[in-house]
C-alpha positions as semicolon CSV with decimal commas, in nm:
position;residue;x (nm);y (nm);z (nm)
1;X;0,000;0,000;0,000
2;X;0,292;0,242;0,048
3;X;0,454;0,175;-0,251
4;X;0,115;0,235;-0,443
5;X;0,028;0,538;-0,243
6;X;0,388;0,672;-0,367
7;X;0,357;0,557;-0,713
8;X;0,003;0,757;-0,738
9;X;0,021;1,071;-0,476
10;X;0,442;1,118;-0,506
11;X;0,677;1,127;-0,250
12;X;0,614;1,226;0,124
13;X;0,703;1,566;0,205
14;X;0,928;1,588;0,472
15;X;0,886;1,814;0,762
16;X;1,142;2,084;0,668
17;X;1,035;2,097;0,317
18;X;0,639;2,155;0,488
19;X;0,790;2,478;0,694
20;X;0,936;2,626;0,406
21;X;0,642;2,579;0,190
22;X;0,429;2,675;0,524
23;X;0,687;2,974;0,549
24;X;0,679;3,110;0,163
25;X;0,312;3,110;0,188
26;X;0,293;3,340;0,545
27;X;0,565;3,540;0,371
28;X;0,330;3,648;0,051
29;X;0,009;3,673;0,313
30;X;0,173;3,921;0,522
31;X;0,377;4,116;0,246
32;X;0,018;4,152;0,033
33;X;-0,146;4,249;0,362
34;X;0,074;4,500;0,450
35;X;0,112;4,672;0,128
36;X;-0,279;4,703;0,161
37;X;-0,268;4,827;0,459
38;X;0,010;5,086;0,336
39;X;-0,205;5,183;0,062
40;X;-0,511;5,226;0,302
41;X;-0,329;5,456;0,570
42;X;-0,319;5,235;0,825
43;X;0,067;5,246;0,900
44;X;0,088;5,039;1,275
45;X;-0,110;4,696;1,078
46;X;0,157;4,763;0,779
47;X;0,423;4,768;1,045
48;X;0,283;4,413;1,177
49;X;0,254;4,300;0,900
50;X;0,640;4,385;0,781
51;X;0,767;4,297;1,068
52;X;0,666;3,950;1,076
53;X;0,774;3,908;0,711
54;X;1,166;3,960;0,780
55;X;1,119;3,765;1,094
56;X;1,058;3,494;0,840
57;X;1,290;3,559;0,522
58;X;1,496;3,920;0,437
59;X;1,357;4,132;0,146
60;X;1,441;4,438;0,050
61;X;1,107;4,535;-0,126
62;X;0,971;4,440;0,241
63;X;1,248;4,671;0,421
64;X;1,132;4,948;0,168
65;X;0,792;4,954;0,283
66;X;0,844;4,861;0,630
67;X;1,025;5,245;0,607
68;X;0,730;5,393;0,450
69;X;0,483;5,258;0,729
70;X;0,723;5,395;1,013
71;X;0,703;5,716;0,816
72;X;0,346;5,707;0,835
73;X;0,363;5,636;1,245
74;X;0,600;5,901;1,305
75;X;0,894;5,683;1,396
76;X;1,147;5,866;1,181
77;X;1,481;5,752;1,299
78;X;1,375;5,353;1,318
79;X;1,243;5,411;0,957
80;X;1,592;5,590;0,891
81;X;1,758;5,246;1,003
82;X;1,593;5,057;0,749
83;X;1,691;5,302;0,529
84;X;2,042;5,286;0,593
85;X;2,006;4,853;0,584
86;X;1,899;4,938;0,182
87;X;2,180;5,175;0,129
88;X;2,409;4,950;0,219
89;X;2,262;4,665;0,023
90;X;2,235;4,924;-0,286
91;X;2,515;5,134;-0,228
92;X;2,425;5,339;-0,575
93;X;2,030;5,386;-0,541
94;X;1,995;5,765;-0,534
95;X;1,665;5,717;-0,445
96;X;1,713;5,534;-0,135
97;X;1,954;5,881;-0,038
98;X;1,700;6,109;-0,119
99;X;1,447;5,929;0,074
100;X;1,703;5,932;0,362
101;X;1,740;6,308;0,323
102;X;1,388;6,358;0,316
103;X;1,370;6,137;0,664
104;X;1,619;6,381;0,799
105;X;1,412;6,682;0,707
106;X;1,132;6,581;0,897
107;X;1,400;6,502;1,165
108;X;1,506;6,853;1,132
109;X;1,850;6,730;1,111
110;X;2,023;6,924;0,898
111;X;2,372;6,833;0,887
112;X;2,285;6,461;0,822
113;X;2,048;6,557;0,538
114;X;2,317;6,727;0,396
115;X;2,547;6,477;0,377
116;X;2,303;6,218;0,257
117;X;2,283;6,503;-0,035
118;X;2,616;6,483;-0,097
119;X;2,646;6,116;-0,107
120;X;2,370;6,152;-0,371
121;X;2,531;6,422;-0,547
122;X;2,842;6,220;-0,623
123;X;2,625;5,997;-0,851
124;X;2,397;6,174;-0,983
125;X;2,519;6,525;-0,988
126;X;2,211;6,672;-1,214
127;X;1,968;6,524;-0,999
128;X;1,721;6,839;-0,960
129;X;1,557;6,683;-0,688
130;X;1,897;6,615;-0,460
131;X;1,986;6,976;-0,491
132;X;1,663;7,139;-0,371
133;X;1,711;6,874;-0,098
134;X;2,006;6,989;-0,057
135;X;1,935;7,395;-0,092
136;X;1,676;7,304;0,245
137;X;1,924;7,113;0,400
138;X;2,144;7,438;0,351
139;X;1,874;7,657;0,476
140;X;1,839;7,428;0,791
141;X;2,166;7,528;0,849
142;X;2,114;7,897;0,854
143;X;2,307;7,971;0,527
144;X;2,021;8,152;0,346
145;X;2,291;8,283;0,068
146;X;2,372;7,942;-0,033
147;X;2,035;7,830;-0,004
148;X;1,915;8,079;-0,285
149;X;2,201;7,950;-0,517
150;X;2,140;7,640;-0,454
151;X;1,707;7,664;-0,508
152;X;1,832;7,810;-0,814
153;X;2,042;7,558;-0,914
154;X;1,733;7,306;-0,866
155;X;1,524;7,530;-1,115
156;X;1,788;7,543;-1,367
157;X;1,767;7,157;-1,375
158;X;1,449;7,171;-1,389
159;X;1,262;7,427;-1,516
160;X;0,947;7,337;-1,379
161;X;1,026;7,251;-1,038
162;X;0,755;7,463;-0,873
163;X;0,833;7,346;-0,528
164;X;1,201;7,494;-0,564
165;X;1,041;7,831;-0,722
166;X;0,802;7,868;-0,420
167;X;1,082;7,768;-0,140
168;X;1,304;8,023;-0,324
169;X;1,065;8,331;-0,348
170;X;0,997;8,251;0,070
171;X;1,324;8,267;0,133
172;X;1,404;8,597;-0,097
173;X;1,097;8,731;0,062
174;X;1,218;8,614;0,426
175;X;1,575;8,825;0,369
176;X;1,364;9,153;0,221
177;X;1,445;9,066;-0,149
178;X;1,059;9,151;-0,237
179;X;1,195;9,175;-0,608
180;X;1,273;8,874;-0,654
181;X;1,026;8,711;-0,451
182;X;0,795;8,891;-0,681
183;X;0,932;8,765;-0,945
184;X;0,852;8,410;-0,822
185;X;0,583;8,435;-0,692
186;X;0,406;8,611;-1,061
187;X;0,536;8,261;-1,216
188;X;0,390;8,050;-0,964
189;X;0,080;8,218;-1,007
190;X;0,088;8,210;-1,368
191;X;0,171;7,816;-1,335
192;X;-0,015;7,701;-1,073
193;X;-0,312;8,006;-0,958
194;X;-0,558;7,778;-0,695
195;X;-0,271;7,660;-0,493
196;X;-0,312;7,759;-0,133
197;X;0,098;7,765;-0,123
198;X;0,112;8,015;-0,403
199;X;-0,119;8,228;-0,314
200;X;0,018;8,254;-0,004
201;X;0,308;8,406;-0,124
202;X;0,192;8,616;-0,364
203;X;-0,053;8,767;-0,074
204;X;0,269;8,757;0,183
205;X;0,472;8,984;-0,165
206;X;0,169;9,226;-0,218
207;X;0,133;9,318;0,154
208;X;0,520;9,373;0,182
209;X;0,502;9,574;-0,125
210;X;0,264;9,790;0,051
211;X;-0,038;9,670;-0,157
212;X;-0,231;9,568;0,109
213;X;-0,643;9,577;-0,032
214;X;-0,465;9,341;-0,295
215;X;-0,279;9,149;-0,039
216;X;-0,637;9,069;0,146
217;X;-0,792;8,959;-0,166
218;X;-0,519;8,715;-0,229
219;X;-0,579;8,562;0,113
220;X;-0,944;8,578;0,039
221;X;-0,842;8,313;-0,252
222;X;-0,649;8,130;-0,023
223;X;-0,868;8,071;0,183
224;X;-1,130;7,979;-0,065
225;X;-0,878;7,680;-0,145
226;X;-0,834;7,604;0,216
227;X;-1,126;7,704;0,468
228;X;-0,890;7,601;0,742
229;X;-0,545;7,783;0,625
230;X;-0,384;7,940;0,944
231;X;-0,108;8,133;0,744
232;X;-0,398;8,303;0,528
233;X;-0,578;8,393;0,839
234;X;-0,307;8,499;1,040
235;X;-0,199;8,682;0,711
236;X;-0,568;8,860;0,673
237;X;-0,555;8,973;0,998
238;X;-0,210;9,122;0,991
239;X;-0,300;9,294;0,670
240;X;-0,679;9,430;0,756
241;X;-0,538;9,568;1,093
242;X;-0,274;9,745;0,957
243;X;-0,587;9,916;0,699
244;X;-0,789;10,012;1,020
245;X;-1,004;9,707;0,996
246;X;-1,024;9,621;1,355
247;X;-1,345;9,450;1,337
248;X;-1,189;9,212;1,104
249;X;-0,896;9,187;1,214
250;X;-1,027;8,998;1,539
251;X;-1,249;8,832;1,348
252;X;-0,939;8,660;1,188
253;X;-0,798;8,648;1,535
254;X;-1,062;8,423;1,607
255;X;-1,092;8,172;1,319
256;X;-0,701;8,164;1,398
257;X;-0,745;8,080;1,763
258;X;-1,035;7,821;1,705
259;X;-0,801;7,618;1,413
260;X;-0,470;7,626;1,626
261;X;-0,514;7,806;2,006
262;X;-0,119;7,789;2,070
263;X;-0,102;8,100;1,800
264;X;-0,182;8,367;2,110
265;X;0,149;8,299;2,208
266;X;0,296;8,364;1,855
267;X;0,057;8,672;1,732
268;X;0,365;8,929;1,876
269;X;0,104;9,219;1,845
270;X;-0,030;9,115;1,523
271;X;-0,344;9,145;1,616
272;X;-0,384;9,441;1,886
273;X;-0,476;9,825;1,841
């Protein structure tokens, strides 16, 4: 009967070759789940989910989105170490540096963001994308001069690289350039008009420049693309105040207060006769 019930069904499977079939199988389960999970915002079952995956087998793919999921949870420097396991595995992926980079800009660590720039740099040294990380990175580190060049630099790479336009014309705008700020800002708005971002800026040029009826109207936009926009109503306020608009101004005051009540400590007499 043995020999007849290998002849027909095959060989027995042994034990280990049952866990590694058992194993492969969990392995695809838990990788699919996760990257649904990912996909659906819900970063602590992706985590689970990842986590028990390399406990069975290593994967990079796995490591890769195990970093996105900490991302998601807020546990930068653990997602940073898996970053740093892919580097070294893939010494030359740019992207994995920029990702790392981007990692330490939400860490608000500067001086390791720039270096994982310039680790990028050396192998890709047109990469737009690695010098506007960069240009922040710079910035971080209180070197607005550079930081300009370097925005610049982005934009000449790229000449559509709105995000380096609109971090350039702040920063102009920031060190009293309102030239040049202008000058960014009129693009962006030619570009890209409904953004909250942009409009933002262009209201935060016009009220520098002194045009302050057109500087409210511009926040009025803003805040037609974002009901909830802090700057624009912190922005609003600053501007109707300084036209005699008290009543409005603390209605701003208020909106401001009821989306983010730790502003009263930041208003520096914004917002008082």
């Amino acid at each position: 009967m043995g020999f007849l019930k290998s002849l027909f069904l095959g060989k027995d499977e042994s034990p280990e070759e049952k866990k590694k079939r058992d194993d492969e199988r969990d392995f695809d389960v838990l990788k699919t789940d996760g990257a649904r999970a990912l996909r659906m915002g819900q970063g602590e079952a992706a985590f689970r989910c990842f986590t028990k995956a390399l406990e069975i087998k290593e994967d990079l793919e796995v490591r890769d989105y195990l970093s996105q999921a900490l991302i998601r949870c807020d546990r930068l420097m653990e997602a940073r170490e898996q970053l740093q396991i892919l580097a070294q595995a893939q010494p030359d992926n740019v992207h994995i540096l920029i990702m790392m980079a981007r990692v330490d800009y939400m860490r608000e660590d500067y001086n390791a963001m720039a270096d994982m720039c310039e680790k990028a740099m050396l192998l890709d040294p047109d990469n737009a994308e690695v010098m506007f990380l960069y240009a922040r990175a710079v910035k971080g580190q209180n070197d607005m001069v550079n930081a300009v060049a370097m925005f610049t630099k982005s934009i000449m790479l790229n000449e559509n690289f709105g995000d380096a336009y609109l971090e350039r014309g702040r920063l102009l705008l920031q060190m009293g350039d309102v030239e040049g700020a202008a000058e960014d800002a009129a693009h962006l708005m030619e570009v890209a008009p409904g953004v909250e971002e942009v409009l933002l800026l262009q209201a935060a040029v016009l009220e520098a420049s002194g045009r302050l009826p057109e500087a409210i109207a511009t926040y009025d936009r803003a805040l037609e693309a974002n009901p909830f926009s802090i700057a624009a109503f912190k922005g609003r306020g600053a501007a109707r105040l300084a036209l005699g608009d008290k009543e409005g101004a603390e209605s701003d005051m208020r909106q401001l207060l009821e989306l983010d009540p730790s502003a009263l400590d930041h208003l520096n007499g914004e917002f008082k006769s």
